[in-house]
Short mmCIF file of C-alpha atoms and ligand atoms in Angstrom, two decimals:
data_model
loop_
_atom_site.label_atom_id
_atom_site.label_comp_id
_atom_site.label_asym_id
_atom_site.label_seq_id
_atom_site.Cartn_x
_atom_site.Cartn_y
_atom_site.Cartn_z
CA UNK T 13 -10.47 12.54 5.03
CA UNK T 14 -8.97 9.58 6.88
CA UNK T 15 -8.80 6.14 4.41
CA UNK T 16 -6.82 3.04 4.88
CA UNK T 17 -6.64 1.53 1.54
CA UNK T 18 -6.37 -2.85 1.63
CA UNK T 19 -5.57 -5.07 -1.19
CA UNK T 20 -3.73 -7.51 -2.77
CA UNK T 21 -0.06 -6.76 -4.10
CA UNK T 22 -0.55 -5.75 -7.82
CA UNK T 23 -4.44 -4.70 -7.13
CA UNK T 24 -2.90 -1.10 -8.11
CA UNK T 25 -4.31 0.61 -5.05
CA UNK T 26 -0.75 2.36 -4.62
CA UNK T 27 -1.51 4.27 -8.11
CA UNK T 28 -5.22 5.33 -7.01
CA UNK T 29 -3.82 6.67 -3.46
CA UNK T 30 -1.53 9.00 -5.35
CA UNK T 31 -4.51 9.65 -7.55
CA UNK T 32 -6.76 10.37 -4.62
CA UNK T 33 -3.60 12.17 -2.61
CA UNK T 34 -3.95 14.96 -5.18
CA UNK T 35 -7.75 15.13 -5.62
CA UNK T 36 -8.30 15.39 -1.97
CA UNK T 37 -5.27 17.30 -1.19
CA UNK T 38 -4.24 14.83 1.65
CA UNK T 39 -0.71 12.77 2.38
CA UNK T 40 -0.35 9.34 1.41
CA UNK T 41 1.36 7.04 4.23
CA UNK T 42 3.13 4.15 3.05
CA UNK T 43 5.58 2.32 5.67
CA UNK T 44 7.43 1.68 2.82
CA UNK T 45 8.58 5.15 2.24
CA UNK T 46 8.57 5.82 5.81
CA UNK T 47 10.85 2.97 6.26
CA UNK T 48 13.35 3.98 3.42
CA UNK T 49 13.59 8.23 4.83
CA UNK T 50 13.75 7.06 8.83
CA UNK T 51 16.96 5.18 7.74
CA UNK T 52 18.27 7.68 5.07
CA UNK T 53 17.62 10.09 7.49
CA UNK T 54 18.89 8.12 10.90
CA UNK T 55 16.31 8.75 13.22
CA UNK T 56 16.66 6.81 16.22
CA UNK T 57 13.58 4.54 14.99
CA UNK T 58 15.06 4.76 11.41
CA UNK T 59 18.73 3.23 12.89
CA UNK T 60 16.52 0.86 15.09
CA UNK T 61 14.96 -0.23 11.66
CA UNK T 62 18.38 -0.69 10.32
CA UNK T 63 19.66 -2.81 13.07
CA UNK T 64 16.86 -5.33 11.79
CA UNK T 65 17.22 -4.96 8.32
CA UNK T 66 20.87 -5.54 8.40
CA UNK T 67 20.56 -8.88 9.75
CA UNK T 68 17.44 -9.75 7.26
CA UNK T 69 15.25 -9.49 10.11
CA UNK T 70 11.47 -7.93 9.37
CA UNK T 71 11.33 -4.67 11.19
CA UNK T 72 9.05 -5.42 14.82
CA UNK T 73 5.41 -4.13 14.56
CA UNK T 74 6.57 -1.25 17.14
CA UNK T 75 8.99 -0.27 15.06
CA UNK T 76 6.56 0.22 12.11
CA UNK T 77 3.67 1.69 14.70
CA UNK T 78 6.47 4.72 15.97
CA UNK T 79 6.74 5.67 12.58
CA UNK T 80 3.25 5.69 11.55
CA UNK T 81 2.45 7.61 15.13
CA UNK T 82 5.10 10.17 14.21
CA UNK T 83 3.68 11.05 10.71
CA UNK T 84 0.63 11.41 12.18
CA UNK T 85 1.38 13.63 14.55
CA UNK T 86 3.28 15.88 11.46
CA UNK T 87 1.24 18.82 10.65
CA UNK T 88 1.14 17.15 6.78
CA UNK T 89 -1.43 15.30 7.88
CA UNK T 90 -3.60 17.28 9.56
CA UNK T 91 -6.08 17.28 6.70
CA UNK T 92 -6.21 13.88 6.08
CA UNK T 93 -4.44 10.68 4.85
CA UNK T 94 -4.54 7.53 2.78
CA UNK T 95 -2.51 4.81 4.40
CA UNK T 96 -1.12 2.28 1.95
CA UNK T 97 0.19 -0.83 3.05
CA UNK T 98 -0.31 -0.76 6.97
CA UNK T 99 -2.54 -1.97 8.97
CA UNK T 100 -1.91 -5.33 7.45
CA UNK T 101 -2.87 -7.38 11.14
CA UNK T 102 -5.90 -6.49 13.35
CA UNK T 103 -2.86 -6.45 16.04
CA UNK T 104 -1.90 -3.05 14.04
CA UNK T 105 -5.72 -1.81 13.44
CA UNK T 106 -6.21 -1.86 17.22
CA UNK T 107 -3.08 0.43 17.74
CA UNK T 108 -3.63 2.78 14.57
CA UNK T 109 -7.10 3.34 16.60
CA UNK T 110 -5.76 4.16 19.57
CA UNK T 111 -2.86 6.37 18.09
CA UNK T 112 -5.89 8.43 16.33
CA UNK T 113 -8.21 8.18 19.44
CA UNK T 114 -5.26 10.12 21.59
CA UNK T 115 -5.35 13.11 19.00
CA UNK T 116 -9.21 13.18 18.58
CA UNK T 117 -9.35 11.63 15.02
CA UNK T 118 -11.33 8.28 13.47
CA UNK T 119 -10.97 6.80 10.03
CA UNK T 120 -13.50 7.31 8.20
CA UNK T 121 -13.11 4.33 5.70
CA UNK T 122 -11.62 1.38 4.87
CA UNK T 123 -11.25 0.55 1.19
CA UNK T 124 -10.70 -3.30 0.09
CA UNK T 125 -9.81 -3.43 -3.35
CA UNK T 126 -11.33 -6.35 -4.85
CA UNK T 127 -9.41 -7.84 -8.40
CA UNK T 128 -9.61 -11.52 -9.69
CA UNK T 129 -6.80 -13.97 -9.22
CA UNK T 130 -6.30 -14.31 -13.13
CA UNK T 131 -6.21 -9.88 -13.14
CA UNK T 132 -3.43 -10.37 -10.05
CA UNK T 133 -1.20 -12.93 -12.29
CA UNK T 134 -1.41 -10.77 -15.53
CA UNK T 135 -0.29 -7.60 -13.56
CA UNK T 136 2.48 -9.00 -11.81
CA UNK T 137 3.53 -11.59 -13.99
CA UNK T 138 4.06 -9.11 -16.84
CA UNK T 139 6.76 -6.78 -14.31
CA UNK T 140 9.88 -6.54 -16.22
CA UNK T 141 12.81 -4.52 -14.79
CA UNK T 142 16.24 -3.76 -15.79
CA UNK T 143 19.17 -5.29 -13.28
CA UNK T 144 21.40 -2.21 -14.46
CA UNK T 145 20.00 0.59 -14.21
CA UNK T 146 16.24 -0.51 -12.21
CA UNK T 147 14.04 1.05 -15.11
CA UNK T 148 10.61 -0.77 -14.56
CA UNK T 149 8.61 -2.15 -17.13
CA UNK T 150 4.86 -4.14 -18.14
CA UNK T 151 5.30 -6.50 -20.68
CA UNK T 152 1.26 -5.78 -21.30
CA UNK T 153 0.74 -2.30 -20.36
CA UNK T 154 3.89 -0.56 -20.10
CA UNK T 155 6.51 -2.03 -22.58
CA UNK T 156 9.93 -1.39 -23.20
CA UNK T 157 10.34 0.26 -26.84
CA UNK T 158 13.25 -1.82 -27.14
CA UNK T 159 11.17 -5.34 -26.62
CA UNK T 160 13.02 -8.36 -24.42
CA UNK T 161 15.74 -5.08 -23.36
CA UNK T 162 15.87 -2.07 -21.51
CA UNK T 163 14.76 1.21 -23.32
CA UNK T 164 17.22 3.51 -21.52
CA UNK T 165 20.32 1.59 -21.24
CA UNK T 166 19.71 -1.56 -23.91
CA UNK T 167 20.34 -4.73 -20.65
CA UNK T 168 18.33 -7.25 -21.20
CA UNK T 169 15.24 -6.82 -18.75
CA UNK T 170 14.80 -9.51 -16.08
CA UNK T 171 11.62 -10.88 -14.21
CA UNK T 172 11.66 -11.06 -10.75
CA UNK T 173 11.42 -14.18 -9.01
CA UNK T 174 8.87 -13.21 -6.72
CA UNK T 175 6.69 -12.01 -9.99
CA UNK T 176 6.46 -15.54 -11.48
CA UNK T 177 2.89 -16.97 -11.57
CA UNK T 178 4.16 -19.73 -9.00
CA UNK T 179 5.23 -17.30 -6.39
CA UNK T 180 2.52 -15.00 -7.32
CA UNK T 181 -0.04 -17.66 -5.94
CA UNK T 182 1.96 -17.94 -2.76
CA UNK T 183 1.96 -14.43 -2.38
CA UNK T 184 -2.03 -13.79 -2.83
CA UNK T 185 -2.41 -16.85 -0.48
CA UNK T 186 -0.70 -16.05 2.69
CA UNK T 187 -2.09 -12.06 1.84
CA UNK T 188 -5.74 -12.92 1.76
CA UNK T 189 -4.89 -15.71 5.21
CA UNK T 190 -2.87 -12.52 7.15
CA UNK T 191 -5.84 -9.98 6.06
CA UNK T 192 -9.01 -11.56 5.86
CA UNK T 193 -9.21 -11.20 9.96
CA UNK T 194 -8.08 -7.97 9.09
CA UNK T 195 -11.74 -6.88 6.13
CA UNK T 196 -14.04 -8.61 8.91
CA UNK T 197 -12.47 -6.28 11.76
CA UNK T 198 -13.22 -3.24 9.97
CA UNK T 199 -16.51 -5.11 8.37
CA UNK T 200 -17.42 -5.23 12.08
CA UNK T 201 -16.86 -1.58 12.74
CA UNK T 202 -19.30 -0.53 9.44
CA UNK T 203 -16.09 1.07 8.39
CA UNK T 204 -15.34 -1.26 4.98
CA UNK T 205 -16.26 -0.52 1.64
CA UNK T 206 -15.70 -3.05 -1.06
CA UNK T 207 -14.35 -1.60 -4.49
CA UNK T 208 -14.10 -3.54 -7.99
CA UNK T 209 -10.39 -2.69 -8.61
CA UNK T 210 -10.33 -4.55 -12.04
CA UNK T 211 -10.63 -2.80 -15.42
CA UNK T 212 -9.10 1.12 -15.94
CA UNK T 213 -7.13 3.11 -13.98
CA UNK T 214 -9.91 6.19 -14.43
CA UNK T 215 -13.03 4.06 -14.54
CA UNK T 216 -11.90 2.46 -11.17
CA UNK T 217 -10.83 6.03 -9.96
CA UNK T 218 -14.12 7.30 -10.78
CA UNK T 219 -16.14 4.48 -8.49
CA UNK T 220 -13.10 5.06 -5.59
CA UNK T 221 -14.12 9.00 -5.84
CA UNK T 222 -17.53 7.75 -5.67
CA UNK T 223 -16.78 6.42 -2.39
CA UNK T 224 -14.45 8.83 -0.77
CA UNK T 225 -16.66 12.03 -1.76
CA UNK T 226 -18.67 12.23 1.61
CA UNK T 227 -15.62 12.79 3.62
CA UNK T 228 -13.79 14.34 1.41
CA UNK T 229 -14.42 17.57 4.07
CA UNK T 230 -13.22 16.09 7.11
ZN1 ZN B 5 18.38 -0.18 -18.00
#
């Protein structure tokens, strides 16, 4: 099974690839992570990474492409992915095709998780972490036992500013301008599926499952 998973930050489509990682038996492929070990790890596209990041620079689409080309070239993959978080542009669709196309492979669906605005604000907006020791927290659906402070070190938890409503609206706005080229791409290629990703964890699990069963094979 080959899925690229799109959505909104805070949709929680990172918790139903891990979900779906172990169901399927298949790697997630975040560029996140792959960022993070290429530089822990100093690979030459990991220190080429660094270079950018140092100077607060975003790290260049062919930067982010090498990586994504590498891991998909591991053996790891070989029976199938969920990529989280990349492609974000139809600039990075068009190469992730041709990177599969030179080993053989297709995706075999795009997933857009679909939440309200209001949903968006409540998830993010209730993200509480602790500058100490980086414990995470949900005011709503994770709290700290300890209330306004952190329950393993007793700091008092801070939001972040990118987490306030405000910047939250920002955020969702310039996501849904870069990617909207990006669901009518895939739309065109009768690749996309559209998933409700509001209400549970398992009940939206249970429609993505729902989805993903057919190829769960390939
Ligand atoms: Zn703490």
């Amino acid at each position: 099974m080959r899925v690229v998973f799109l959505g909104a930050p805070g949709v929680g489509k990172g918790t139903q690839a891990d979900r779906v990682t172990s169901k399927f038996n298949i790697v997630k492929i975040s560029t996140g992570d792959l960022l993070r070990e290429a530089v822990r790890n100093q690979t030459p596209l990991g220190r080429e990474a660094k270079s950018y990041m140092d100077q607060g620079k975003l790290v260049p689409d062919s930067v982010v492409i090498g990586l994504v080309r590498n891991k998909l070239a591991d053996p790891s993959s070989r029976n199938g992915f969920v990529l989280d978080g990349f492609p974000r542009t139809v600039a990075q669709a068009e190469e992730l095709g041709k990177v599969l196309a030179s080993t053989h492979r297709q995706l075999d669906r795009v997933v857009n998780f679909q939440v309200s605005r209001e949903d968006v604000i409540k998830r993010l907006s209730g993200r509480r972490s602790c500058p100490k020791c980086q414990a995470t927290f949900h005011a709503d659906f994770a709290p700290s036992k300890k209330g306004a402070a952190c329950d393993r070190c007793g700091e008092t938890l801070v939001q972040r500013s990118d987490d306030r409503p405000e910047a939250i609206e920002t955020r969702l706005k310039v996501y849904e301008e870069q990617t909207a080229p990006l669901i009518r791409y895939y739309r065109d290629q009768q690749l996309l599926s559209e998933l409700d990703g509001s209400g549970p964890v398992e009940a939206v699990f249970e429609a993505l499952s729902k989805v993903l069963t057919p190829y769960g094979t390939t």
